[in-house]
Each structure stands twice: as structure tokens, then as C-alpha cells.
Amino acid sequence: MGQRQGETQRLAITCWDYAWPLGRDYGAVPGAVEARLDEAVARGFNAVRLDPYPHLVATPANSVHLDRCDILAEPDPRRGLPGGAHTVPIRKALRRFLDAAAERDLSLWFSGFFVPDSRARRSFVRRPGDFVDVWAETLDLVRQWGHLERVVALDFCHHFPFPPWSHGALRRVFGQAPHRPLPDRWRPEQEAEVERYLLEVPRALRAHFPSLRVGLSAAAGHSEYLRQLDTSELDFLDYGLWLDDDPRFRLATGADLPVPGLLERRLGPLRGALLNATGDHWRGRLYDLLNRRLAFARVRRLQPVLGEGWLTPAGEPEGLPAGWARFNEALVARAVADGVQALTPTSLANPHHPWLWAESDWLAHLNHLILTGPGR
């Protein structure tokens, strides 16, 4: 494959994902999106990862497009999103966001989460061709609005084919409810079907948009399934690396204990104390995981991207926890030294984590490291 738009560009990414048109901090209040984007630039970010809601932007088959959408966001503790119903004029909101991003010279990283809405439109995005159709119409609109060159990458379905974001495809490929975990072992026909998406969706989108880079996001554990599949049509692999998912860390911090209320609040500080006392050990475990994922990406000739991670702090900190900050700084420095050119300082660095968003100098420091490379 030839070089495509954004392939060698360094990106410091703030992950707004599907939150950008929801709530007072983002699109629900006039001027909020513009103000938040100004803050992103002030913190050194040069790219925003967002879900453009392609299943809502595109016109439904055999129907007409209705711009007012009732988005039914589900609670997402890791992203700090409470969930709830939000009425959004989706095309109008998206164009406003893209116009504001262009005025601030911000790049766009598209990732499809296929959030539910009152008309259940994500259920109709099932086959490879369905993904191609909704993304192609969305990108055509972005091109008409004059912003296609700002789209540096497209993750056609976040953490595909795993729940909950792969809603329609899960029923089709695995024949199960979308919120159930996938089986540990896939049947050969299931592997073949998943592989069809990995080949046909990027190939078709690239035929329509030759400069577009299309790839896949994957949680660290989920990426093991890709070893059995053909990834030759993908341009990048966007990893999520969370220490929270390490079984030993969960055991050491009591994360899997059924401890509601007061006991849970008392266990929270244990995470910080454990990180302060044995941070080198846990960093080493995450370094090993990072090295394995980078090695796989390079063997497959995929650009490695780190769009999610690293550790969720206990509760809502009043300030920047020192041990947590050192942990994140070390991981970012290691990733940059290992040649990762597109990453987030932490996927918690967004307006819906106000305790961290307020740490503008710290975020600017990490983003400077990302954008200038190792040793700068």
C-alpha cells in the first residue's frame, strides 16, 4: 500500500468519542463545543477522536433522513459518562463541530461506537456493506462541507467485533445477544465472517476515498484473536492498554470483590497506595504488554496507535494524584521512545473528566513529548 494521508503525522489525541454532542460540557449549550476545542488546543492536543454517528447521519434504506435524533447513551464508567437520553440535530451538530475543529487546525480521528437511539438504527448496520454504506454517506457529507482532508483515520467500528459497540454484526456473526461476552473460541465459520469485515470494509471505503486510512481498535486482550485473521487491508491498529484489566492488579486491589458502599470507598485508596509503593512492577507489566502489541502490529505492517489507557484512578480526585501522574508519564515516554506516533496522554484527558482537564500544564507537557518525539 502507498503512503496515505496522516501516515507519518504525530498526533496527540483527546478522546471525546460519542460524548461530543451530549451534555452541557459539549454540544447541548451554544458555544460549548467551541470553548472546549479552544481548551484542547491550549493543552497541546492537535487531534480529536470522535464518533460522527454514521448510522444516524446516513439516510436509512427505503426511508428519509430525520436530523433530530433521540440518542440513548448507556452509562460508561470507564469513560466517565453517566448515560441518558439526548435529543440532537445530528448533521447540524456534526457540521458545527467540524467547522470549529477546522478553524483551530485540529485533525479528526473517526471511530464508530454505534450508540443506540430511539429508532434502533444501529440494528440495521449488520453486514460489511452496511458499514460501508453509512460511512461512505457520512464521509461524502464531510467532503461536501470541505473537511475530508482533516480526517486522518477511520476506525470503522470501535473494538470490532466485541460488544457492545458491534451491535448488529454480533447478532449476525455469532447469533447472540449483543451484550453477552463472545465465546473464548470461535468456530471456523465465525472467524471467516469476522475476516470478511476486516477485508471488505477497508477495501470498499478506500475505493471511494483513496487517501483515507482505515483501521481497527482493539482492547489488549481482544487483539489476540486477530492473530488468526487476515489484516492485510488495515492501515493501523489502535490498542487500548489498561492496567485496570490486568488480573494480578485486580486481585491485588480487590477490584473483583463484591464490596458495595463503605467498604468499596475504603478499598479505593488501596489502589493509590499500591501504585506508589510498587509502581515500577506494574509499569513493567504494562511495558511487556505494550511490547507484545507493538511487535504484532509491526509484523503485520500496521501502524500502532494507542488511543486508550492507562489506569483509572480511584473515585473523583480533587487534584492530580502524584503516583498516577508518574505512571502515565512513564507509559507515554515509553510509547514515544518505542516509535508510537499517534497516542493519547490518557484517554481520561477530555472535558467530561474535569479534575484532569483542569491540569492544563501537565497535559501540555505530555502532549509536547508526544508531538516532538523522544529526547526532546
Coordinates of N, CA and C in Angstrom, one line a residue, residues 3-13 45-48 105-109 149-153 213 303-305 339-343 370-372:
Q3 N 1.7 5.4 0.7 CA 1.5 6.2 1.9 C 0.2 7.0 1.8
R4 N -0.5 7.1 2.9 CA -1.8 7.8 2.9 C -1.8 8.9 3.8
Q5 N -2.8 9.7 3.7 CA -2.9 10.9 4.5 C -2.7 10.7 6.0
G6 N -1.8 11.5 6.6 CA -1.6 11.4 8.0 C -0.7 10.2 8.5
E7 N -0.1 9.5 7.6 CA 0.6 8.3 8.0 C 1.8 8.5 8.8
T8 N 2.5 9.6 8.6 CA 3.7 9.9 9.4 C 3.5 11.1 10.3
Q9 N 2.3 11.6 10.4 CA 2.0 12.7 11.3 C 1.9 12.3 12.7
R10 N 2.6 13.1 13.6 CA 2.5 12.9 15.0 C 1.1 13.5 15.5
L11 N 0.4 12.7 16.3 CA -0.9 13.1 16.8 C -1.0 12.9 18.3
A12 N -1.3 14.0 19.0 CA -1.7 14.0 20.4 C -3.2 14.1 20.5
I13 N -3.8 13.0 20.9 CA -5.3 12.8 20.7 C -6.0 13.0 22.0
F45 N -3.2 19.5 22.4 CA -3.7 18.5 21.5 C -3.8 19.0 20.1
N46 N -3.5 18.1 19.1 CA -3.7 18.5 17.7 C -4.7 17.6 17.0
A47 N -5.4 16.7 17.7 CA -6.3 15.8 17.1 C -7.4 15.5 18.1
V48 N -8.6 15.2 17.6 CA -9.8 14.8 18.4 C -10.3 13.5 17.9
D105 N -7.5 24.3 13.4 CA -6.5 23.4 12.8 C -6.3 22.1 13.5
L106 N -7.4 21.5 13.9 CA -7.4 20.2 14.6 C -7.7 19.1 13.6
S107 N -6.9 18.0 13.7 CA -7.2 16.8 12.9 C -8.3 16.0 13.6
L108 N -8.9 15.1 12.7 CA -10.1 14.4 13.2 C -9.8 12.9 13.0
W109 N -10.0 12.1 14.1 CA -9.9 10.7 14.1 C -11.3 10.1 14.3
E149 N -10.2 16.4 4.2 CA -8.7 16.3 4.4 C -8.3 16.3 5.9
R150 N -9.2 16.7 6.8 CA -8.9 16.7 8.2 C -9.1 15.3 8.8
V151 N -9.7 14.4 8.1 CA -10.0 13.1 8.7 C -8.7 12.3 8.5
V152 N -7.9 12.1 9.5 CA -6.6 11.4 9.3 C -6.8 9.9 9.4
A153 N -7.9 9.4 10.0 CA -8.0 7.9 10.2 C -9.5 7.6 10.5
R213 N -7.2 6.5 5.6 CA -6.6 5.4 6.3 C -7.6 4.7 7.2
Q303 N 0.3 0.4 11.4 CA 0.8 1.5 12.3 C 0.2 1.3 13.7
P304 N 1.0 1.2 14.7 CA 0.5 1.0 16.1 C 0.0 2.4 16.6
V305 N -1.2 2.4 17.2 CA -1.7 3.6 17.8 C -2.2 3.3 19.2
G339 N 8.5 4.4 19.3 CA 8.1 4.8 18.0 C 6.6 5.0 17.7
V340 N 5.8 5.0 18.7 CA 4.4 5.2 18.5 C 4.2 6.7 18.3
Q341 N 3.6 7.1 17.1 CA 3.5 8.5 16.7 C 2.1 9.0 16.9
A342 N 1.1 8.2 17.2 CA -0.3 8.7 17.4 C -0.8 8.1 18.7
L343 N -1.0 8.9 19.7 CA -1.5 8.4 21.0 C -2.1 9.5 21.8
I370 N 4.7 13.9 23.1 CA 4.2 13.1 22.0 C 4.5 13.7 20.7
L371 N 4.4 15.1 20.5 CA 4.5 15.7 19.3 C 5.9 16.0 18.8
T372 N 6.8 16.0 19.8 CA 8.2 16.3 19.4 C 9.1 15.1 19.4

